[in-house]
XYZ file of C-alpha atoms in Angstrom:
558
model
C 10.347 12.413 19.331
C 6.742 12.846 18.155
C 3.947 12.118 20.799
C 0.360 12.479 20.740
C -1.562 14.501 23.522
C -5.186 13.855 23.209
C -7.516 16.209 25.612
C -8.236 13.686 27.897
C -5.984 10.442 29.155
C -4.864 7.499 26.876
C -5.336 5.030 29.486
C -8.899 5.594 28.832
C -10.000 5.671 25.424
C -13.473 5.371 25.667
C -13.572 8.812 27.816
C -11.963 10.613 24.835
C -15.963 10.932 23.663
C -18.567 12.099 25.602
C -20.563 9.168 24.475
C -17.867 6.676 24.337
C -17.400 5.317 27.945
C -21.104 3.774 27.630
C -20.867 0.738 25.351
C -23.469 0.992 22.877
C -23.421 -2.916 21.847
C -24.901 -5.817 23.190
C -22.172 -6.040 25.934
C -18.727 -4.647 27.304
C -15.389 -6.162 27.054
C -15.668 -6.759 30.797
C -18.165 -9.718 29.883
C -15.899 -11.140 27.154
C -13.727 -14.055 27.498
C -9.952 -13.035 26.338
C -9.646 -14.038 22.640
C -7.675 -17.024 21.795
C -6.795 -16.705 18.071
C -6.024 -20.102 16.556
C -2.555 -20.378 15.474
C -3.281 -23.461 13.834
C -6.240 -22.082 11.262
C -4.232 -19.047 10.673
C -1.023 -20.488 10.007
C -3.181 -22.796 7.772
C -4.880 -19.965 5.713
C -1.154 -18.340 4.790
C -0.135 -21.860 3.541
C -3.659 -22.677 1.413
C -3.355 -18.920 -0.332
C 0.312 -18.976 -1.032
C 0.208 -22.478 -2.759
C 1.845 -23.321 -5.849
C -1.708 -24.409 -6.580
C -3.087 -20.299 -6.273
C -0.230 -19.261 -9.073
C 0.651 -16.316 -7.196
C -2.919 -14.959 -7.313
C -2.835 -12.058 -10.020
C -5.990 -10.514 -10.813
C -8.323 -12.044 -13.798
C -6.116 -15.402 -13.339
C -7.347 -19.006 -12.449
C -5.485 -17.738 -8.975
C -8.008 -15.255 -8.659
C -10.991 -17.605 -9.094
C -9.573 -20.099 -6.629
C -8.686 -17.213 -4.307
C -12.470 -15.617 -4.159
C -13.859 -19.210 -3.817
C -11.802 -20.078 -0.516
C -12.628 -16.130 0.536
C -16.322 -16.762 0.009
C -16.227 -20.222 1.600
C -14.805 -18.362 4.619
C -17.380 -15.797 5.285
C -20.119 -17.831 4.305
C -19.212 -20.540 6.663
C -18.592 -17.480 9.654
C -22.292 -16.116 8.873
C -21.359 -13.025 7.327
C -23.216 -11.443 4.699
C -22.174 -10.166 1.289
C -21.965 -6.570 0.751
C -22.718 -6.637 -3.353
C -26.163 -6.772 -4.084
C -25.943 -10.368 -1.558
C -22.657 -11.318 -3.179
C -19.559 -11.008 -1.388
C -18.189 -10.186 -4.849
C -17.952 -6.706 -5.635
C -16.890 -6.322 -9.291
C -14.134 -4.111 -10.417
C -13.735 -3.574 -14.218
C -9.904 -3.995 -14.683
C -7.959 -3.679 -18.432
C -4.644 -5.589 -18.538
C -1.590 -3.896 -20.269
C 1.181 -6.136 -21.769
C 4.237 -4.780 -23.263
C 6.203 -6.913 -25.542
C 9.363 -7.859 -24.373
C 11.119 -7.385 -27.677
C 11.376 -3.706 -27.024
C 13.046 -1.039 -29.734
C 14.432 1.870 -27.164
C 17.279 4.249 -27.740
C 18.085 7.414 -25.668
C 20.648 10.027 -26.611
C 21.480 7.432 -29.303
C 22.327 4.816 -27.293
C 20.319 1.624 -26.996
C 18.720 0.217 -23.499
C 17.953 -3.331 -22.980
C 14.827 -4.195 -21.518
C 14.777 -5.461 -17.742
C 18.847 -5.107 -17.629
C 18.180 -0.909 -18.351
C 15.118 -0.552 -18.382
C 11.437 -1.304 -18.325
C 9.011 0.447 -19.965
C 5.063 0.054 -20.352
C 2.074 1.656 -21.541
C -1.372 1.923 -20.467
C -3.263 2.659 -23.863
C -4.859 0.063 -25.906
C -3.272 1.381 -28.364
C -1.830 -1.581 -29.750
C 1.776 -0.215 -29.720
C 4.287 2.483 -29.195
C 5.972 4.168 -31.702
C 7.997 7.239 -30.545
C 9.862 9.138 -32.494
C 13.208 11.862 -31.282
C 10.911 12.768 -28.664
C 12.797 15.569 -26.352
C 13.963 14.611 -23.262
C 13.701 16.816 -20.081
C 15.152 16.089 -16.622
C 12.638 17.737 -14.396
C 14.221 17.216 -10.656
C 11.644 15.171 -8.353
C 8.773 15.847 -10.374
C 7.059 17.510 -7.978
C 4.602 20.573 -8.451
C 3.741 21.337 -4.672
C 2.060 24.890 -4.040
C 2.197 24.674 -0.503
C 5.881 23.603 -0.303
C 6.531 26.168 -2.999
C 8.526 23.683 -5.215
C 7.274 23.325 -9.040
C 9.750 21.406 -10.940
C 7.835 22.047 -14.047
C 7.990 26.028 -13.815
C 7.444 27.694 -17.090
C 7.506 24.120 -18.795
C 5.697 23.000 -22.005
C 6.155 19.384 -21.663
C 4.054 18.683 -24.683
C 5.608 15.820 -27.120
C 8.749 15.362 -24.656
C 9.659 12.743 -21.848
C 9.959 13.556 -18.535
C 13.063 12.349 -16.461
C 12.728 12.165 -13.051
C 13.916 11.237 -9.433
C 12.357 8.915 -7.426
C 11.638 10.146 -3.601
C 11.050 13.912 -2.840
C 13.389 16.293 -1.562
C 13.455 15.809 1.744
C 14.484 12.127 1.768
C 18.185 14.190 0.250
C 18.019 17.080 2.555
C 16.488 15.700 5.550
C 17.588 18.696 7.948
C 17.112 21.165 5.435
C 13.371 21.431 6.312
C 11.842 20.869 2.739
C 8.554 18.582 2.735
C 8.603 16.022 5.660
C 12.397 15.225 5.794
C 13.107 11.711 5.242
C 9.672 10.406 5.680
C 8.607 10.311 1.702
C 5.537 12.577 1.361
C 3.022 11.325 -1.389
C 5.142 13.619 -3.874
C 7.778 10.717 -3.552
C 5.852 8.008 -4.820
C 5.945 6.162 -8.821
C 2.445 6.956 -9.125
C 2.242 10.825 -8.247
C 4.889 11.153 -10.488
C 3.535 9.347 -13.735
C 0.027 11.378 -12.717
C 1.640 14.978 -12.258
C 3.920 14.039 -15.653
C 0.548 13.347 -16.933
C -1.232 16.418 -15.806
C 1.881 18.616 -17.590
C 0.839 16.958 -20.859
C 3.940 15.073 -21.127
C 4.522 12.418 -23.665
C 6.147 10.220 -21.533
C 7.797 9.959 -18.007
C 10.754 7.699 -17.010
C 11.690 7.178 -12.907
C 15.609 7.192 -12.264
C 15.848 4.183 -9.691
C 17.902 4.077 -6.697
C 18.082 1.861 -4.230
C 18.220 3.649 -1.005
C 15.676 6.286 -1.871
C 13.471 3.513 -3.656
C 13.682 1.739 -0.540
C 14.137 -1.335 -2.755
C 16.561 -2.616 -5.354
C 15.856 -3.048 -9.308
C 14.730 -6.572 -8.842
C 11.305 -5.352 -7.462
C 11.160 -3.024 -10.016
C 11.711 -5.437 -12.994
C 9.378 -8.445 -11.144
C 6.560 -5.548 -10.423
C 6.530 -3.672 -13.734
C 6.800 -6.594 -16.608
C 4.375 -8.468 -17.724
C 0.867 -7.949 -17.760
C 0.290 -4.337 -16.022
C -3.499 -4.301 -14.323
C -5.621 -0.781 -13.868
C -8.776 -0.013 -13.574
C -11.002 0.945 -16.620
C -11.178 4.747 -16.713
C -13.594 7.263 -18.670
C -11.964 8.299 -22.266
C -11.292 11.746 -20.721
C -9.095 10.516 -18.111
C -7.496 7.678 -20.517
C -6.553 10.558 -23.228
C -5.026 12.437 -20.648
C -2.392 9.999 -19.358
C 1.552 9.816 -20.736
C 2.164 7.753 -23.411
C 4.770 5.692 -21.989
C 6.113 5.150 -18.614
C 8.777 3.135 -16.764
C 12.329 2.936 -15.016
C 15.875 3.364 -15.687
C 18.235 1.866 -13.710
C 20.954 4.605 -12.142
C 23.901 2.945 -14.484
C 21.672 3.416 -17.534
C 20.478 7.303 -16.238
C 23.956 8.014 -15.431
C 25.094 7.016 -19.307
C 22.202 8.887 -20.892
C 23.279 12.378 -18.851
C 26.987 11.751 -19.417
C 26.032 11.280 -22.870
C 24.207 14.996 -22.696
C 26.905 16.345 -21.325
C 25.922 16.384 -17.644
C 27.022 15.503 -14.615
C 24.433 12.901 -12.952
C 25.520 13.630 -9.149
C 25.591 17.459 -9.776
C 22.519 17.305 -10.911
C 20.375 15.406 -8.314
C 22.226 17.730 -5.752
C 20.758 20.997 -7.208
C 17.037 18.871 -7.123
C 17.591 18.719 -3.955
C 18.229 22.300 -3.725
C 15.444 24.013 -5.216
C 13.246 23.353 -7.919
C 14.688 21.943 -11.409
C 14.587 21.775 -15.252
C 16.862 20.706 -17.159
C 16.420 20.004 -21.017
C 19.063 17.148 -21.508
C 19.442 18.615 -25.317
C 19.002 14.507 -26.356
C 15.731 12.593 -28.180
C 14.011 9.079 -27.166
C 12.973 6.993 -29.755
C 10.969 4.006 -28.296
C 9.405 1.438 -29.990
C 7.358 -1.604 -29.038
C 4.009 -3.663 -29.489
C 1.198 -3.614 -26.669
C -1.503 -5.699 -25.839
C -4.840 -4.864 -23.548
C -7.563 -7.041 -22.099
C -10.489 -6.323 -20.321
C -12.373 -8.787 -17.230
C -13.518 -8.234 -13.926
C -11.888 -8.588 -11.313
C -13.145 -8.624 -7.603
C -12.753 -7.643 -4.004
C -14.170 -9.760 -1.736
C -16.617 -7.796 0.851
C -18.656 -9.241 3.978
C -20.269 -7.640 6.280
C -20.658 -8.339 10.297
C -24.054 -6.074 11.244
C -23.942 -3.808 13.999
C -27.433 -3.115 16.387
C -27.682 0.066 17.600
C -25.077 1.928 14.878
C -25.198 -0.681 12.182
C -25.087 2.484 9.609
C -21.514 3.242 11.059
C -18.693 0.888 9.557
C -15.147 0.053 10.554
C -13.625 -1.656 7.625
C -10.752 -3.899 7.367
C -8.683 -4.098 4.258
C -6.110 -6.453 3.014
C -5.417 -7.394 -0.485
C -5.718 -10.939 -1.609
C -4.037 -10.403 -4.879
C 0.185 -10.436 -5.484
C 2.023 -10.740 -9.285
C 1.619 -14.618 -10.305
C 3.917 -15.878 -12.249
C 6.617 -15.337 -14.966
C 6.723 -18.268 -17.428
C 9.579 -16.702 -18.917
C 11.607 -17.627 -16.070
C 13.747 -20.598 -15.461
C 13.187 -22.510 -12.273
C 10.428 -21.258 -9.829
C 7.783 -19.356 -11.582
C 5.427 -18.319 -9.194
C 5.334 -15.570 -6.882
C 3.532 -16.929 -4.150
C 3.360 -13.870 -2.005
C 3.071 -15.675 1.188
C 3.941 -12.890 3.247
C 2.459 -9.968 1.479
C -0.155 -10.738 1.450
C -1.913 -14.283 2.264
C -0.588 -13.473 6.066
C -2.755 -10.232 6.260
C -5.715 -12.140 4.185
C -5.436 -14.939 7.040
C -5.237 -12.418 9.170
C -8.632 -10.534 8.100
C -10.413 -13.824 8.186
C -9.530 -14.809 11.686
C -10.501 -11.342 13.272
C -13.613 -11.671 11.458
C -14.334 -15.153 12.725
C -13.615 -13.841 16.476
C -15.981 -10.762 15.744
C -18.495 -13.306 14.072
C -18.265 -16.106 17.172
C -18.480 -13.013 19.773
C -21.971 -11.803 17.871
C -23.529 -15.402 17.732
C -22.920 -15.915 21.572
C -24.611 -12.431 22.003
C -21.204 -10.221 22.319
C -22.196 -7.981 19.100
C -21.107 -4.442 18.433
C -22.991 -1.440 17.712
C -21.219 -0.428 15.036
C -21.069 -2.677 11.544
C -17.859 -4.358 10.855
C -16.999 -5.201 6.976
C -13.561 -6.878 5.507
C -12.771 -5.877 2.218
C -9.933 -8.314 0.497
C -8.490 -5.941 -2.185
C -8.072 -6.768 -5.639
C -4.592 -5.071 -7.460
C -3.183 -3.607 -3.978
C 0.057 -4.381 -6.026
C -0.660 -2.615 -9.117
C -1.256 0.830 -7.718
C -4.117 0.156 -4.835
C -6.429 -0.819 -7.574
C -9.448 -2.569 -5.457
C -9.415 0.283 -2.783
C -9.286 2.878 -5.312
C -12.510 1.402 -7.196
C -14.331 0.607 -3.198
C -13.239 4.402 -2.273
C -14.578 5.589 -5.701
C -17.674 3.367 -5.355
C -18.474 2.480 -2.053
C -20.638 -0.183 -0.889
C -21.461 1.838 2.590
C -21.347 5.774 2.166
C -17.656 7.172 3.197
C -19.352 9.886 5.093
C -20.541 6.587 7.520
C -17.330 5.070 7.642
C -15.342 5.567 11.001
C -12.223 4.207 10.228
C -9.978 1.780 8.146
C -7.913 -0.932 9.821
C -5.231 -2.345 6.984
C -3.137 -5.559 7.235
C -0.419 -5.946 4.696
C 2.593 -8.383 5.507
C 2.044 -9.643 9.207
C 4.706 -9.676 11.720
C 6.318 -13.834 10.836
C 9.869 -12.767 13.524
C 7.896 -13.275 16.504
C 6.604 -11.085 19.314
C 8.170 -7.650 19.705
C 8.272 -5.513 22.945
C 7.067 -2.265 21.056
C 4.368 -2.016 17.780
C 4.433 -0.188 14.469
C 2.220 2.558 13.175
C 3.271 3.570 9.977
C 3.077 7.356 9.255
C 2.567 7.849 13.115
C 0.732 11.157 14.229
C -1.808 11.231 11.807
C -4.930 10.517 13.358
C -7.015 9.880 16.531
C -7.816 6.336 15.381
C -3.634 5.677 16.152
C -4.591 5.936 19.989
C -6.667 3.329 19.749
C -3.432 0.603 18.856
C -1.539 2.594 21.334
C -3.924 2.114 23.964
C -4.089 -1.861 22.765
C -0.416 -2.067 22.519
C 0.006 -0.796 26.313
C -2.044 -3.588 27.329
C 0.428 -5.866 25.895
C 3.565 -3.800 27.267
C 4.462 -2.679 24.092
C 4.984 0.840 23.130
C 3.871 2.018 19.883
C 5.991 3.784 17.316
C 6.541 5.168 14.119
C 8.724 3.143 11.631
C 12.285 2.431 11.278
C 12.249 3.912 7.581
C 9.794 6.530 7.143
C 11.345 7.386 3.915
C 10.238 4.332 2.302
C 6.696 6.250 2.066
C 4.909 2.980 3.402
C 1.975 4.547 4.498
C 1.293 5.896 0.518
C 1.901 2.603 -0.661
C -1.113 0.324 0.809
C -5.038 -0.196 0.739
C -5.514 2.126 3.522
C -4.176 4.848 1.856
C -7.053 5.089 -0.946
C -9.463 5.897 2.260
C -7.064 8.084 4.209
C -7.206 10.547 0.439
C -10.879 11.224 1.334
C -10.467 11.716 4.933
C -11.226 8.531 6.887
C -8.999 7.996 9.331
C -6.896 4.560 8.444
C -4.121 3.061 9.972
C -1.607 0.585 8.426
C 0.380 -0.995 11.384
C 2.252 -4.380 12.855
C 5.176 -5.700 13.950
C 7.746 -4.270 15.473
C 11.665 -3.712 15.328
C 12.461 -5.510 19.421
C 12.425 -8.683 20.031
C 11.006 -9.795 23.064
C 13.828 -11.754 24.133
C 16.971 -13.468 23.077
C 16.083 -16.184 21.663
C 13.425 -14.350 19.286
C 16.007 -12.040 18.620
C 18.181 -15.237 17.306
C 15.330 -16.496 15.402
C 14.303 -13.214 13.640
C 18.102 -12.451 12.497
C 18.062 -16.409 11.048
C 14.754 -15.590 9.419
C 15.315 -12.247 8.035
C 18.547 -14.203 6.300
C 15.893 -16.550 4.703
C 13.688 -13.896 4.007
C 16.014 -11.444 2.127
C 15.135 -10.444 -0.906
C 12.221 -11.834 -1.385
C 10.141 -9.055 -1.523
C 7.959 -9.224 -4.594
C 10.044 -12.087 -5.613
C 9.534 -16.324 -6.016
C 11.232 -16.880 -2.911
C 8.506 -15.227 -0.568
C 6.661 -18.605 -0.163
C 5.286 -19.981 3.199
C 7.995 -21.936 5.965
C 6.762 -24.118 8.215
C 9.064 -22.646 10.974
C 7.463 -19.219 10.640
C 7.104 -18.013 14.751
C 3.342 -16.552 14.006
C 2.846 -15.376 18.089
C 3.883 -11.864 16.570
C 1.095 -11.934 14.555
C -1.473 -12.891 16.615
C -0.133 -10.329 18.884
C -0.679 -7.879 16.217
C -4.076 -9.629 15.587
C -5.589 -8.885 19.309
C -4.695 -5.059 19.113
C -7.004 -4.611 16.068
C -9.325 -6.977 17.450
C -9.624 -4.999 20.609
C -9.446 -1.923 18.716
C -12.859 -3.003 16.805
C -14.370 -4.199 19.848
C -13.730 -0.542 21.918
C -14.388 1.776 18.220
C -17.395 -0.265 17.638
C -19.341 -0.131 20.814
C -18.627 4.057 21.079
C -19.473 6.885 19.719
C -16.598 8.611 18.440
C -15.430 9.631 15.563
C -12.084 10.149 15.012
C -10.254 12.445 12.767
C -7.046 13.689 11.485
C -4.468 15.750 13.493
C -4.106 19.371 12.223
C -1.213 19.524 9.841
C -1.374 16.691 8.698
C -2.727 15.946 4.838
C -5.892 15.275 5.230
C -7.254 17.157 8.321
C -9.228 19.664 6.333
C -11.470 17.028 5.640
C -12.332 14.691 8.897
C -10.785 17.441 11.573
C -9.494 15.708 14.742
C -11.180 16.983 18.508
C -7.694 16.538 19.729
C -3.987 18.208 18.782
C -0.626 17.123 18.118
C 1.865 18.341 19.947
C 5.932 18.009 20.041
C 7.401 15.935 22.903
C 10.185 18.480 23.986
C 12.473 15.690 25.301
C-alpha cells in the first residue's frame, strides 16, 4: 500500500507551510459555525438540470441556453462576480462534427455495420470521407513512450494507412510485469492519446479495438458517446491538417473477424503487445465511405468568481461540467440522456459550496485567497471547456493553487473511507485526507485504477500544466448495514446507465454521501485559502517537473 509522508504531521496541515498555520483571511475556522449544506436545494438543483425539459444539455443546444441561464441565476443571486469581461460567460468557439449514419465501410473485404461493428467519425469539415484500399496496420497499444522505452510505431511510415490499435496500455495486461504503472491506465491508455499519437505518425486513420474490461465500459457507451454530433474545439489550420482522417471503434467480434480474415490470430497477437513493442501490417485495405457535416457556435463555461482580501491574486478553482450528450431522436422510447448523475450532481454540488463560501464572506468569514467555479462546457467530448480555460485562462495558471473537480457525486450514501482518484500525486491530496479524518474516514485510492479515471475529467486539463488537481468522492464502505442494503438496491437501478437514458434523477437517491463529500472540499477551500502554501506534485509522478512538491512520497513497507 501507497502512503504519503509529508515532512511535517498530517494532523496539522496548516504547519506543512511556514506561513500556513496563521490564517491570512478575515477569520479562522475556529470562529465559523459548522456548515449545514441544504439537502433540500441540492437535491433540488440535480432534479432542475437533469429535466426532460434541459434535453440532456449538449453543447450549442436549447439545453445549453437553459443550462447557463439557471447557472447565471445562481451566482448572480449568491453575489458572485463574472470572470469574462463581467460575464459569467466565457465563450468557447466549438465546431460540431456529424457523421451520416448511412455509412459505406469494408475491411479486409468484409463489410461493418455502423453502431452493431462499428462507429466511425471524422473531425474535418470536409464534407465527407472517401477512402480508398487504404493499408491497414495493427500497431499494439499505440503507444510511443521514450521514457518507458516502448514505440509501437518503430521504423513505421504510417502515411496513407489506418492504424489498429488496443485500447489501455500495457500494464493494465501485464500488471506484475512492471511496464508503465501496472493496472492503473497511464495517459498512454486513453481514446484520445491514441487518435493524437496516430495523428502525430501521419496516419490516415486510426481505429480503437474495444474491450470491455480494459475499456472499463461496454460498447453501449461507446456507440451512445461517439454518434451523433461529435463537439471540439476550433483549432488553427496547422493543427486541423495534421489530425487523422478518420477515427472510431471496432467492437472485439468485428476486430477479431478482420485479423482472422488476415490470417492472424487476434489473442496471439494482443499477448505479444503486451510483451514488447508491436507492428504488424495486417496485409488487408479499408475502404470507408460516408458524408459529414460541421457547424460552428459558441459554446460556454460558466465562471464566477468569490474575491479573496489579502491573496485575492491566488485562485483555487472548482470545476465541474454542466454539459452531458442530449438526445438521440433516432431512438425509440426515451430520447434524452439526462445525465443526472454525471454531471448535474457535481454542478449542484459546485453551486452549493459556492453559496456556503459566498454566505461565510457576507457575514465577514472571507478567505484570503480568491475562489472561482468553472462549470465546463464538452467535459464529455474530450475535456473540451477545461482544455479552452487551461489554454486561455481567465486568472494566470502560474496564480492558480489548485483545482478541486466534482464529476458524479457519491448518490449510495455515506461511506466510512473517501476516494482520491490517482492517489499519490500531489500535496493538495493531504488536504481531503486531513478533511476525511475529521469525518473518520480514511482516504484511498480507487477500486479500479485501470479505468484511467483521473485522465478522463476536467481536472485533468490543469493537472497537464502542473497545477495540482484532485478529482475525488465517494467511497467503496458503507457506513452501516442498512446503507450497505440500500447502495446494492441502487447500484441494481443504476446499472448501466452510464452515458445512457436511464441515468435520470430518483427521488429516493440517499444524498448524505454527498454532502459528506461536499464538507471535505469545503473545508479544504476554507484551510488552502486562508494559507500560504503552495502545493505541488510528488517526484515521480507526471507532472512534478513542473510544480515540484516540498514533500516526498514514500512506500508504506507493510
Amino acid at each position: 500500500m501507497r502512503r504519503l509522508y509529508p515532512l511535517c504531521a498530517l494532523a496539522m496541515l496548516s504547519a506543512c507551510s511556514p506561513n500556513a498555520s496563521e490564517p491570512d483571511g478575515n477569520s479562522t475556522l475556529a470562529e465559523l459555525k459548522p456548515v449545514q449544506f441544504n439537502e433540500a436545494r441540492f437535491r433540488n438543483d440535480i432534479k432542475a438540470l437533469s429535466s426532460d425539459e434541459f434535453e440532456g444539455r449538449a453543447p450549442t443546444t436549447h439545453g445549453e441556453k437553459l443550462t447557463l441561464d439557471y447557472l447565471t441565476k445562481a451566482f448572480t443571486e449568491m453575489g458572485l462576480k463574472g470572470a469574462y469581461q463581467g460575464s459569467f460567460l466565457q465563450p468557447v468557439p466549438m465546431v460540431s462534427y456529424t457523421a451520416d449514419e448511412a455509412q459505406q465501410v469494408t475491411l479486409a473485404g468484409l463489410p461493418f455495420k455502423y453502431r452493431k461493428d462499428l462507429v466511425l467519425s471524422s473531425r474535418h469539415d470536409n464534407g465527407g470521407i472517401n477512402i480508398e484500399n487504404a493499408p491497414l496496420v495493427f500497431v499494439g497499444y499505440g503507444v510511443n513512450a521514450p521514457e518507458y522505452g516502448w514505440n509501437d510505431y518503430q521504423d513505421l511510415d504510417m502515411k496513407g494507412k489506418i492504424a489498429v490499435i488496443l485500447v489501455n496500455d500495457p500494464g493494465f495486461a501485464r500488471p506484475d510485469s512492471g511496464k508503465f504503472n501496472g493496472k492503473a491506465m497511464t495517459y498512454y491508455g486513453r481514446w484520445s492519446y491514441k487518435f493524437e499519437e496516430a495523428s502525430r505518425q501521419g496516419a490516415l486513420g486510426a481505429l480503437i479495438i474495444h474491450d470491455t474490461e480494459p475499456a472499463s465500459y461496454p460498447w453501449s457507451v461507446v456507440e451512445n458517446s461517439w454518434t451523433g454530433p461529435q463537439q471540439d474545439l476550433v483549432l488553427s489550420k496547422a493543427e486541423q491538417d495534421s489530425r487523422i482522417q478518420v477515427e472510431g471503434w471496432l467492437t472485439l467480434d468485428a476486430a477479431t473477424q478482420l485479423f482472422d480474415k488476415s490470417g492472424l490470430s487476434l489473442p496471439s497477437l494482443m499477448a505479444r503487445a503486451a510483451d514488447s513493442p508491436i507492428n504488424v501490417p495486417l496485409e488487408q485495405t479499408a475502404s470507408i465511405a460516408f458524408k459529414n457535416k460541421a457547424e460552428y457556435a459558441n459554446s460556454y463555461n460558466v465562471v464566477a468568481t468569490l474575491p479573496g482580501s489579502t491573496q485575492a491574486d491566488k485562485q483555487i478553482l472548482y470545476t465541474a461540467h454542466w454539459d452531458h450528450i442530449g438526445k438521440d431522436e433516432t431512438k425509440a422510447g426515451d430520447q434524452i440522456y439526462n445525465g443526472a448523475m454525471d454531471n448535474a450532481s457535481g454542478t449542484a454540488g459546485i453551486l452549493e459550496i459556492a453559496r456556503q463560501l459566498a454566505d461565510n464572506a457576507k457575514q465577514g468569514h472571507g478567505l484570503a485567497r480568491s475562489v472561482t467555479f468553472i462549470a465546463t462546457t464538452g467535459e464529455e467530448q474530450g475535456l473540451l471547456g477545461s482544455r479552452y480555460y487551461a489554454a486561455n485562462p481567465l486568472y494566470p495558471i502560474d496564480k492558480t493553487v489548485a483545482v478541486l473537480n466534482l464529476d458524479s457525486t457519491n448518490i449510495y450514501g455515506k461511506t466510512k473511507n473517501f476516494t482520491i482518484v490517482g492517489k499519490g500525486k500531489s500535496e493538495l491530496e493531504t488536504y481531503l485526507i486531513d478533511a476525511a479524518k475529521q469525518q473518520n474516514r480514511i482516504a484511498m485510492g480507487e477500486k479500479n485504477p485501470a479505468s484511467g479515471g483521473f485522465f478522463r475529467s476536467d481536472h485533468f486539463s490543469f493537472a497537464k500544466l502542473g497545477v495540482p488537481a484532485v478529482f475525488a468522492g465517494g467511497g467503496s464502505d458503507p457506513v452501516d448495514e442498512a446503507t450497505a442494503a440500500y447502495k446494492t438496491q441502487m447500484q441494481a437501478t443504476m446499472k448501466g446507465c452510464y452515458h445512457n437514458v436511464c441515468d435520470e434523477y430518483h427521488e429516493d437517491w440517499d444524498l448524505s454521501g454527498a454532502l459528506q463529500d461536499l464538507q471535505i472540499y469545503y473545508q479544504v477551500t476554507r484551510t488552502l485559502g486562508n494559507s500560504k502554501d503552495w502545493p505541488g506534485y510528488y517526484q515521480g509522478t507526471e507532472f512534478n517537473s513542473l510544480r515540484p512538491a516540498k514533500t516526498t512520497l514514500m512506500t508504506d513497507a507493510k
